[in-house]
Amino acid sequence: LNREEVLDLVESLEHRIKKSKYHPDLIVGVSSGGDYPARELSKRFNVYLTNIKGNHYNLKLAGIEFDEIVGAYKIAKTFGHKPKIELIKDVELTEIKGKKILIIDDDSYSGKTLEVVKESIEKKSPLEIKTGVLNTYEKNSLVDFAGKLLPKRDFYDLKLRFPWSKMSSHYAKWSKKES
């Protein structure tokens, strides 16, 4: 995906959130995939932004993060690996307590990232938590809002490459503009 395609997904996600009449007090971007969409949405909703960082899979092949390989989730399952997330940077209690929170990530395959992040935030007594991603599969119970929904099989086969992914053909251009 290029920048314009990502912005189209952000706009679609924004529209779906606004249509639901949900207005967050704080947006939590899941680093690093959720950073850009969370930043864009925080501007559009005029709300504060923070981020939470997790480490996903921890598997590398020839110096490339396993999760960056197309079909990584299917490959990982084949070898008996289960999605594992450990929080590296959490959010502060004072940022969360009593607020309506919107967690944003780029996509949701196994749902483990959103699950771990949501569990961490729930411990800090928010008023309400909703989740949003740019794209996922239909009937993903962990996602409240999505910019684009695909049939589950198509979603897993497609594995969209966001421009912030080192495997994306748009990465060099993206990283130049974002730095």
Coordinates of N, CA, C and O in Angstrom, one line a residue:
L1 N 0.8 -1.2 0.0 CA 0.0 0.0 0.0 C 0.9 1.2 0.0 O 1.9 1.3 0.6
N2 N 0.4 2.3 -0.6 CA 1.1 3.6 -0.6 C 0.4 4.5 0.4 O -0.6 4.2 1.0
R3 N 1.0 5.7 0.5 CA 0.5 6.7 1.5 C -1.0 7.0 1.2 O -1.8 7.1 2.2
E4 N -1.4 7.2 0.0 CA -2.8 7.6 -0.4 C -3.7 6.4 0.0 O -4.8 6.7 0.5
E5 N -3.3 5.2 -0.3 CA -4.2 4.1 0.1 C -4.4 3.9 1.6 O -5.4 3.6 2.1
V6 N -3.3 4.2 2.3 CA -3.4 4.2 3.8 C -4.3 5.3 4.3 O -5.2 5.1 5.1
L7 N -4.2 6.5 3.7 CA -5.1 7.6 4.1 C -6.5 7.3 3.8 O -7.4 7.7 4.5
D8 N -6.8 6.6 2.7 CA -8.2 6.1 2.4 C -8.7 5.2 3.5 O -9.8 5.3 3.9
L9 N -7.8 4.3 3.9 CA -8.2 3.4 5.0 C -8.5 4.1 6.3 O -9.4 3.8 7.0
V10 N -7.6 5.1 6.6 CA -7.8 5.9 7.8 C -9.1 6.7 7.7 O -9.9 6.7 8.7
E11 N -9.4 7.2 6.6 CA -10.7 8.0 6.4 C -11.9 7.0 6.5 O -12.9 7.4 7.2
S12 N -11.8 5.8 6.0 CA -12.9 4.9 6.2 C -13.1 4.5 7.6 O -14.2 4.4 8.1
L13 N -11.9 4.3 8.3 CA -12.0 4.0 9.8 C -12.6 5.1 10.5 O -13.5 4.9 11.4
E14 N -12.2 6.3 10.2 CA -12.7 7.5 10.9 C -14.2 7.6 10.7 O -15.0 7.8 11.6
H15 N -14.7 7.4 9.5 CA -16.1 7.4 9.1 C -16.9 6.4 10.0 O -18.0 6.7 10.5
R16 N -16.4 5.2 10.1 CA -17.1 4.2 10.8 C -17.2 4.5 12.3 O -18.2 4.2 13.0
I17 N -16.1 5.0 12.8 CA -16.1 5.4 14.3 C -17.1 6.5 14.5 O -17.9 6.5 15.4
K18 N -17.1 7.6 13.7 CA -18.0 8.7 13.8 C -19.4 8.3 13.6 O -20.3 8.7 14.3
K19 N -19.7 7.4 12.7 CA -21.0 6.9 12.4 C -21.6 6.2 13.7 O -22.8 6.2 13.9
S20 N -20.7 5.5 14.4 CA -21.1 4.9 15.7 C -21.4 5.8 16.8 O -21.9 5.5 17.9
K21 N -21.0 7.1 16.6 CA -21.1 8.2 17.6 C -20.1 8.0 18.8 O -20.3 8.6 19.9
Y22 N -19.1 7.1 18.6 CA -18.1 6.9 19.7 C -17.1 8.1 19.5 O -16.6 8.3 18.4
H23 N -16.8 8.7 20.6 CA -15.8 9.8 20.6 C -14.8 9.5 21.8 O -15.2 9.7 22.9
P24 N -13.6 9.1 21.4 CA -12.6 8.8 22.5 C -12.1 10.0 23.2 O -12.1 11.1 22.6
D25 N -11.6 9.8 24.4 CA -10.9 10.9 25.1 C -9.4 10.8 24.8 O -8.7 11.7 24.9
L26 N -9.0 9.5 24.5 CA -7.6 9.3 24.2 C -7.4 8.2 23.2 O -8.2 7.2 23.3
I27 N -6.5 8.3 22.3 CA -6.2 7.3 21.3 C -4.9 6.7 21.7 O -3.9 7.4 22.0
V28 N -4.8 5.3 21.7 CA -3.6 4.6 22.0 C -3.2 3.9 20.8 O -3.9 3.0 20.3
G29 N -2.0 4.3 20.2 CA -1.5 3.6 19.0 C -0.6 2.5 19.5 O 0.2 2.6 20.4
V30 N -0.8 1.3 18.8 CA 0.0 0.2 19.1 C 1.3 0.3 18.2 O 1.2 0.1 17.0
S31 N 2.4 0.5 18.8 CA 3.6 0.7 18.0 C 4.1 -0.7 17.5 O 4.0 -1.7 18.1
S32 N 4.6 -0.7 16.3 CA 4.8 0.5 15.4 C 3.8 0.6 14.3 O 3.6 1.7 13.8
G33 N 3.1 -0.5 14.0 CA 2.1 -0.5 13.0 C 0.9 0.5 13.2 O 0.4 1.1 12.2
G34 N 0.6 0.7 14.4 CA -0.6 1.6 14.7 C -0.2 3.0 14.9 O -1.1 3.9 15.1
D35 N 1.1 3.3 14.9 CA 1.5 4.7 15.2 C 0.9 5.7 14.2 O 0.4 6.7 14.6
Y36 N 1.1 5.5 12.9 CA 0.7 6.4 11.9 C -0.9 6.6 11.9 O -1.4 7.7 11.9
P37 N -1.6 5.5 11.8 CA -3.1 5.7 11.8 C -3.6 6.3 13.1 O -4.5 7.1 13.1
A38 N -3.0 6.0 14.2 CA -3.4 6.6 15.5 C -3.1 8.1 15.5 O -3.9 8.9 15.9
R39 N -2.0 8.5 14.9 CA -1.6 9.9 14.9 C -2.6 10.7 14.0 O -3.1 11.8 14.3
E40 N -2.9 10.1 12.8 CA -3.9 10.7 11.9 C -5.3 10.8 12.6 O -5.9 11.9 12.5
L41 N -5.7 9.8 13.2 CA -7.0 9.8 13.9 C -7.1 10.8 15.1 O -8.1 11.5 15.3
S42 N -6.0 10.9 15.8 CA -5.9 11.9 16.9 C -6.1 13.3 16.4 O -6.8 14.1 17.1
K43 N -5.5 13.6 15.2 CA -5.7 14.9 14.6 C -7.2 15.1 14.2 O -7.8 16.1 14.5
R44 N -7.8 14.1 13.6 CA -9.1 14.2 13.1 C -10.2 14.2 14.2 O -11.2 14.9 14.0
F45 N -9.9 13.6 15.3 CA -10.8 13.6 16.5 C -10.4 14.7 17.5 O -11.2 14.9 18.4
N46 N -9.3 15.3 17.2 CA -8.8 16.4 18.1 C -8.7 15.9 19.6 O -9.2 16.5 20.5
V47 N -8.0 14.7 19.7 CA -7.8 14.2 21.1 C -6.4 13.8 21.3 O -5.6 13.7 20.3
Y48 N -6.0 13.6 22.5 CA -4.6 13.3 22.8 C -4.3 11.9 22.3 O -5.2 11.0 22.1
L49 N -3.0 11.7 22.1 CA -2.5 10.4 21.6 C -1.3 9.9 22.5 O -0.5 10.7 23.0
T50 N -1.3 8.6 22.8 CA -0.2 8.0 23.4 C 0.1 6.7 22.7 O -0.7 6.4 21.8
N51 N 1.1 6.0 23.1 CA 1.3 4.7 22.4 C 1.8 3.7 23.4 O 2.2 4.0 24.5
I52 N 1.6 2.4 23.0 CA 2.0 1.3 23.8 C 2.8 0.4 22.8 O 2.5 0.3 21.6
K53 N 3.8 -0.2 23.3 CA 4.7 -1.0 22.4 C 4.8 -2.4 22.9 O 5.0 -2.7 24.1
G54 N 4.6 -3.4 22.0 CA 4.8 -4.8 22.3 C 5.8 -5.4 21.4 O 6.1 -4.9 20.3
N55 N 6.3 -6.5 21.8 CA 7.2 -7.3 20.9 C 6.5 -8.5 20.5 O 6.0 -9.3 21.2
H56 N 6.4 -8.7 19.2 CA 5.6 -9.7 18.5 C 6.5 -10.8 18.0 O 7.4 -10.6 17.2
Y57 N 6.2 -12.1 18.3 CA 6.8 -13.3 17.8 C 8.3 -13.4 18.2 O 8.7 -14.5 18.7
N58 N 9.1 -12.4 18.1 CA 10.5 -12.5 18.4 C 11.3 -13.5 17.5 O 12.3 -14.1 17.9
L59 N 10.7 -13.8 16.3 CA 11.4 -14.8 15.4 C 12.0 -14.0 14.3 O 11.4 -13.1 13.7
K60 N 13.2 -14.4 13.9 CA 13.9 -13.8 12.8 C 14.5 -14.8 11.9 O 14.9 -15.9 12.3
L61 N 14.5 -14.5 10.6 CA 15.0 -15.4 9.6 C 15.9 -14.5 8.7 O 15.4 -13.6 8.1
A62 N 17.1 -14.8 8.6 CA 18.1 -14.0 7.8 C 18.0 -12.5 8.2 O 18.0 -11.7 7.3
G63 N 17.8 -12.2 9.4 CA 17.8 -10.8 9.9 C 16.5 -10.1 9.6 O 16.3 -8.9 9.9
I64 N 15.5 -10.8 9.1 CA 14.2 -10.2 8.8 C 13.2 -10.7 9.9 O 13.2 -11.9 10.2
E65 N 12.4 -9.8 10.5 CA 11.4 -10.2 11.4 C 10.5 -11.1 10.8 O 10.0 -10.8 9.7
F66 N 10.2 -12.2 11.4 CA 9.3 -13.2 10.9 C 7.9 -12.7 10.5 O 7.3 -13.1 9.5
D67 N 7.4 -11.8 11.3 CA 6.1 -11.2 11.1 C 6.0 -10.4 9.8 O 5.0 -10.1 9.3
E68 N 7.2 -10.0 9.3 CA 7.2 -9.2 8.1 C 7.1 -10.1 6.8 O 6.9 -9.5 5.7
I69 N 7.2 -11.4 6.9 CA 7.1 -12.2 5.8 C 5.6 -12.5 5.5 O 4.8 -12.8 6.4
V70 N 5.3 -12.4 4.2 CA 3.9 -12.7 3.8 C 3.5 -14.1 4.2 O 4.2 -15.0 4.0
G71 N 2.4 -14.2 4.9 CA 1.9 -15.5 5.4 C 2.6 -15.9 6.7 O 2.5 -17.1 7.0
A72 N 3.2 -15.0 7.4 CA 3.9 -15.4 8.6 C 3.0 -16.1 9.6 O 3.5 -17.1 10.3
Y73 N 1.8 -15.7 9.8 CA 0.9 -16.3 10.8 C 0.7 -17.8 10.4 O 0.8 -18.6 11.3
K74 N 0.4 -18.1 9.2 CA 0.2 -19.5 8.8 C 1.5 -20.3 9.0 O 1.5 -21.4 9.4
I75 N 2.7 -19.7 8.6 CA 3.9 -20.4 8.8 C 4.2 -20.7 10.2 O 4.6 -21.8 10.6
A76 N 4.0 -19.7 11.1 CA 4.2 -19.8 12.5 C 3.4 -20.9 13.1 O 3.9 -21.7 13.9
K77 N 2.1 -20.9 12.7 CA 1.2 -22.0 13.2 C 1.7 -23.4 12.8 O 1.6 -24.3 13.6
T78 N 2.2 -23.5 11.6 CA 2.6 -24.8 11.0 C 3.8 -25.3 11.9 O 3.9 -26.5 12.1
F79 N 4.6 -24.4 12.4 CA 5.8 -24.9 13.2 C 5.5 -24.9 14.7 O 6.3 -25.0 15.5
G80 N 4.2 -24.7 15.0 CA 3.8 -24.8 16.4 C 3.9 -23.5 17.2 O 3.8 -23.5 18.4
H81 N 4.3 -22.4 16.6 CA 4.5 -21.1 17.3 C 3.1 -20.5 17.5 O 2.3 -20.4 16.6
K82 N 2.9 -20.0 18.7 CA 1.7 -19.2 18.9 C 2.0 -17.8 19.1 O 3.1 -17.4 19.6
P83 N 1.1 -16.9 18.6 CA 1.4 -15.5 18.8 C 1.7 -15.1 20.2 O 1.0 -15.6 21.2
K84 N 2.8 -14.4 20.5 CA 3.2 -14.0 21.8 C 3.6 -12.6 21.8 O 4.4 -12.1 21.0
I85 N 3.0 -11.8 22.7 CA 3.2 -10.4 22.8 C 3.7 -10.1 24.2 O 3.1 -10.6 25.2
E86 N 4.8 -9.4 24.3 CA 5.2 -8.9 25.6 C 5.2 -7.4 25.5 O 5.7 -6.8 24.5
L87 N 4.7 -6.7 26.5 CA 4.7 -5.2 26.5 C 6.0 -4.7 26.8 O 6.6 -5.1 27.8
I88 N 6.5 -3.8 26.0 CA 7.8 -3.2 26.2 C 7.6 -1.8 26.8 O 8.3 -1.3 27.6
K89 N 6.6 -1.1 26.3 CA 6.2 0.2 26.8 C 4.7 0.2 27.0 O 3.9 0.0 26.1
D90 N 4.3 0.4 28.3 CA 2.9 0.4 28.6 C 2.5 1.9 28.8 O 3.3 2.8 28.7
V91 N 1.2 2.1 28.9 CA 0.6 3.4 29.2 C 0.5 3.6 30.7 O 0.4 2.7 31.4
E92 N 0.5 4.9 31.1 CA 0.4 5.2 32.5 C -1.1 5.2 33.0 O -2.0 5.6 32.2
L93 N -1.3 4.9 34.2 CA -2.6 4.9 34.8 C -3.3 6.2 34.6 O -4.5 6.3 34.3
T94 N -2.6 7.3 34.9 CA -3.2 8.7 34.8 C -3.7 9.0 33.4 O -4.5 9.8 33.2
E95 N -3.1 8.4 32.4 CA -3.5 8.6 31.0 C -4.9 7.9 30.7 O -5.6 8.3 29.8
I96 N -5.2 6.9 31.4 CA -6.3 6.0 31.1 C -7.5 6.1 32.0 O -8.6 6.0 31.6
K97 N -7.3 6.2 33.3 CA -8.3 6.1 34.3 C -9.5 7.0 34.0 O -9.3 8.2 33.9
G98 N -10.7 6.4 33.9 CA -11.9 7.2 33.7 C -12.1 7.7 32.3 O -13.1 8.5 32.1
K99 N -11.4 7.3 31.4 CA -11.5 7.8 30.0 C -12.0 6.8 29.0 O -11.8 5.6 29.2
K100 N -12.5 7.3 27.9 CA -12.9 6.5 26.8 C -11.7 6.4 25.9 O -11.2 7.3 25.4
I101 N -11.3 5.1 25.7 CA -10.0 4.8 25.0 C -10.3 4.1 23.7 O -11.2 3.3 23.6
L102 N -9.6 4.6 22.7 CA -9.6 3.9 21.4 C -8.2 3.4 21.1 O -7.3 4.2 20.9
I103 N -8.1 2.1 21.0 CA -6.8 1.4 20.7 C -6.8 1.3 19.1 O -7.7 0.7 18.5
I104 N -5.6 1.7 18.5 CA -5.5 1.6 17.1 C -4.3 0.8 16.7 O -3.2 1.1 17.2
D105 N -4.5 -0.1 15.8 CA -3.3 -0.9 15.2 C -3.6 -0.9 13.7 O -4.6 -0.5 13.2
D106 N -2.6 -1.3 12.9 CA -2.7 -1.4 11.5 C -3.6 -2.5 11.0 O -4.4 -2.4 10.1
D107 N -3.4 -3.7 11.6 CA -4.3 -4.8 11.2 C -4.4 -5.8 12.4 O -3.8 -5.6 13.5
S108 N -5.2 -6.8 12.3 CA -5.4 -7.8 13.3 C -5.5 -9.2 12.7 O -6.5 -9.5 12.0
Y109 N -4.5 -10.0 12.8 CA -4.5 -11.4 12.3 C -4.9 -12.3 13.4 O -6.0 -12.8 13.4
S110 N -4.1 -12.6 14.4 CA -4.4 -13.5 15.4 C -5.2 -12.8 16.5 O -5.9 -13.5 17.3
G111 N -5.1 -11.5 16.6 CA -5.8 -10.8 17.6 C -5.1 -10.7 18.9 O -5.5 -10.0 19.9
K112 N -3.9 -11.4 19.0 CA -3.2 -11.4 20.2 C -2.7 -10.0 20.7 O -2.7 -9.7 21.9
T113 N -2.2 -9.2 19.7 CA -1.7 -7.9 20.1 C -2.9 -7.1 20.7 O -2.7 -6.5 21.8
L114 N -4.0 -7.0 20.1 CA -5.1 -6.2 20.6 C -5.6 -6.8 22.0 O -5.9 -6.1 22.9
E115 N -5.5 -8.1 22.1 CA -5.9 -8.8 23.3 C -5.0 -8.3 24.5 O -5.5 -8.0 25.6
V116 N -3.7 -8.4 24.3 CA -2.7 -8.1 25.3 C -2.8 -6.6 25.7 O -2.8 -6.2 26.9
V117 N -2.9 -5.7 24.7 CA -3.0 -4.3 24.9 C -4.3 -4.0 25.7 O -4.3 -3.2 26.6
K118 N -5.4 -4.5 25.2 CA -6.7 -4.3 25.9 C -6.7 -4.7 27.3 O -7.1 -4.0 28.2
E119 N -6.1 -5.9 27.6 CA -6.0 -6.4 29.0 C -5.2 -5.5 29.9 O -5.6 -5.2 31.0
S120 N -4.1 -5.0 29.3 CA -3.3 -4.0 30.1 C -4.0 -2.7 30.4 O -4.0 -2.2 31.5
I121 N -4.7 -2.2 29.4 CA -5.5 -1.0 29.6 C -6.7 -1.2 30.6 O -7.0 -0.3 31.4
E122 N -7.3 -2.3 30.5 CA -8.5 -2.6 31.4 C -8.1 -2.6 32.8 O -8.9 -2.2 33.7
K123 N -6.9 -2.9 33.2 CA -6.4 -2.9 34.5 C -6.3 -1.5 35.1 O -6.1 -1.3 36.3
K124 N -6.3 -0.5 34.2 CA -6.1 0.9 34.6 C -7.5 1.7 34.7 O -7.5 2.9 34.7
S125 N -8.6 1.0 34.8 CA -9.9 1.5 35.0 C -10.4 2.6 34.0 O -10.8 3.7 34.4
P126 N -10.3 2.3 32.7 CA -10.9 3.2 31.8 C -12.4 3.2 31.9 O -13.0 2.3 32.4
L127 N -13.0 4.3 31.3 CA -14.5 4.3 31.3 C -15.0 3.3 30.2 O -16.0 2.6 30.5
E128 N -14.3 3.3 29.1 CA -14.7 2.4 28.0 C -13.5 2.2 27.1 O -12.7 3.1 26.9
I129 N -13.4 1.0 26.4 CA -12.4 0.7 25.5 C -13.0 0.2 24.2 O -13.9 -0.7 24.2
K130 N -12.5 0.8 23.1 CA -12.9 0.3 21.8 C -11.6 0.1 21.0 O -10.6 0.7 21.3
T131 N -11.7 -0.8 20.0 CA -10.5 -1.1 19.2 C -10.8 -0.8 17.7 O -11.9 -0.9 17.2
G132 N -9.7 -0.4 17.0 CA -9.9 -0.1 15.6 C -8.6 -0.5 14.8 O -7.5 -0.3 15.4
V133 N -8.8 -1.0 13.6 CA -7.6 -1.3 12.8 C -7.9 -0.8 11.3 O -9.1 -0.6 11.0
L134 N -6.9 -0.7 10.5 CA -7.1 -0.3 9.2 C -7.8 -1.4 8.4 O -8.6 -1.1 7.5
N135 N -7.3 -2.7 8.6 CA -8.0 -3.8 7.9 C -7.9 -5.0 8.7 O -7.0 -5.2 9.5
T136 N -8.9 -5.9 8.6 CA -9.0 -7.2 9.2 C -10.0 -8.0 8.5 O -10.5 -7.6 7.5
Y137 N -10.3 -9.2 9.1 CA -11.3 -10.1 8.5 C -12.7 -9.9 9.1 O -12.8 -9.4 10.2
E138 N -13.7 -10.2 8.3 CA -15.1 -10.1 8.8 C -15.3 -10.9 10.1 O -14.7 -12.0 10.2
K139 N -16.1 -10.4 11.0 CA -16.4 -11.1 12.2 C -15.2 -11.3 13.2 O -15.2 -12.3 13.9
N140 N -14.3 -10.4 13.1 CA -13.2 -10.5 14.1 C -13.7 -9.9 15.3 O -13.9 -8.7 15.4
S141 N -13.9 -10.7 16.3 CA -14.6 -10.3 17.6 C -13.8 -9.3 18.4 O -14.3 -8.7 19.3
L142 N -12.5 -9.2 18.2 CA -11.6 -8.3 18.9 C -11.6 -6.9 18.4 O -11.0 -6.0 19.0
V143 N -12.2 -6.7 17.2 CA -12.1 -5.4 16.6 C -13.5 -4.7 16.5 O -14.4 -5.3 16.0
D144 N -13.6 -3.5 17.0 CA -14.8 -2.8 17.0 C -15.0 -2.0 15.7 O -16.1 -1.9 15.2
F145 N -13.9 -1.5 15.2 CA -14.0 -0.7 14.0 C -12.9 -1.0 13.0 O -11.7 -1.3 13.5
A146 N -13.2 -1.1 11.7 CA -12.1 -1.4 10.7 C -12.4 -0.5 9.5 O -13.5 -0.3 9.1
G147 N -11.3 -0.1 9.0 CA -11.3 0.7 7.7 C -11.8 -0.2 6.6 O -12.5 0.2 5.7
K148 N -11.4 -1.5 6.6 CA -11.7 -2.4 5.5 C -11.9 -3.8 6.1 O -11.0 -4.2 6.9
L149 N -12.9 -4.4 5.8 CA -13.2 -5.8 6.2 C -13.1 -6.7 5.0 O -13.7 -6.4 4.0
L150 N -12.4 -7.8 5.1 CA -12.3 -8.8 4.1 C -12.8 -10.2 4.5 O -12.7 -10.5 5.7
P151 N -13.2 -11.0 3.6 CA -13.5 -12.4 4.0 C -12.2 -13.0 4.7 O -11.1 -12.7 4.2
K152 N -12.3 -13.8 5.7 CA -11.2 -14.3 6.5 C -10.1 -14.9 5.6 O -8.9 -14.6 5.7
R153 N -10.5 -15.8 4.7 CA -9.5 -16.5 3.8 C -8.8 -15.5 3.0 O -7.6 -15.5 2.8
D154 N -9.5 -14.5 2.4 CA -8.8 -13.5 1.5 C -7.9 -12.6 2.4 O -6.8 -12.3 1.9
F155 N -8.3 -12.3 3.6 CA -7.5 -11.5 4.5 C -6.1 -12.2 4.8 O -5.1 -11.6 4.7
Y156 N -6.2 -13.4 5.1 CA -5.0 -14.2 5.5 C -4.1 -14.4 4.2 O -2.9 -14.4 4.3
D157 N -4.7 -14.6 3.1 CA -3.9 -14.8 1.9 C -3.3 -13.5 1.4 O -2.2 -13.5 0.8
L158 N -3.9 -12.4 1.6 CA -3.5 -11.1 1.1 C -2.3 -10.5 1.8 O -1.3 -10.1 1.1
K159 N -2.3 -10.4 3.1 CA -1.2 -9.8 3.9 C -0.7 -8.5 3.3 O 0.3 -8.4 2.7
L160 N -1.6 -7.5 3.5 CA -1.2 -6.2 2.9 C 0.1 -5.7 3.5 O 0.4 -5.9 4.7
R161 N 0.9 -5.0 2.7 CA 2.1 -4.4 3.1 C 1.9 -3.0 3.3 O 1.7 -2.2 2.3
F162 N 1.9 -2.5 4.6 CA 1.8 -1.1 4.8 C 3.2 -0.4 4.5 O 4.2 -1.1 4.6
P163 N 3.2 0.9 4.2 CA 4.4 1.5 3.7 C 5.5 1.6 4.8 O 6.6 1.7 4.6
W164 N 5.1 1.4 6.1 CA 6.0 1.4 7.2 C 6.7 0.1 7.4 O 7.6 -0.1 8.2
S165 N 6.2 -0.9 6.7 CA 6.9 -2.3 6.7 C 8.1 -2.3 5.9 O 8.1 -1.8 4.8
K166 N 9.2 -2.8 6.5 CA 10.5 -2.9 5.7 C 10.3 -3.7 4.5 O 11.2 -3.6 3.6
M167 N 9.3 -4.6 4.4 CA 9.1 -5.4 3.2 C 8.3 -4.7 2.1 O 8.1 -5.3 1.1
S168 N 7.8 -3.5 2.4 CA 7.0 -2.8 1.5 C 7.9 -2.1 0.4 O 8.9 -1.6 0.7
S169 N 7.3 -2.1 -0.8 CA 8.1 -1.4 -1.9 C 8.0 0.1 -1.7 O 8.8 0.8 -2.4
H170 N 7.2 0.6 -0.8 CA 7.1 2.0 -0.5 C 7.9 2.4 0.7 O 7.8 3.6 1.1
Y171 N 8.6 1.5 1.3 CA 9.2 1.8 2.6 C 10.3 2.9 2.5 O 10.3 3.8 3.4
A172 N 11.1 2.9 1.5 CA 12.2 3.9 1.4 C 11.5 5.3 1.3 O 11.9 6.3 2.0
K173 N 10.5 5.5 0.5 CA 9.9 6.8 0.3 C 9.1 7.2 1.6 O 9.2 8.3 2.0
W174 N 8.5 6.2 2.2 CA 7.8 6.4 3.5 C 8.7 6.9 4.6 O 8.5 7.9 5.2
S175 N 9.8 6.2 4.8 CA 10.7 6.5 5.9 C 11.4 7.8 5.7 O 11.7 8.5 6.7
K176 N 11.6 8.2 4.5 CA 12.1 9.6 4.2 C 11.2 10.7 4.6 O 11.6 11.6 5.2
K177 N 9.9 10.5 4.3 CA 8.9 11.5 4.6 C 8.6 11.5 6.1 O 8.3 12.6 6.6
E178 N 8.7 10.4 6.8 CA 8.3 10.3 8.2 C 9.5 10.7 9.1 O 9.3 10.9 10.3
S179 N 10.7 10.8 8.6 CA 11.8 11.2 9.5 C 12.1 12.6 9.5 O 11.5 13.4 8.9

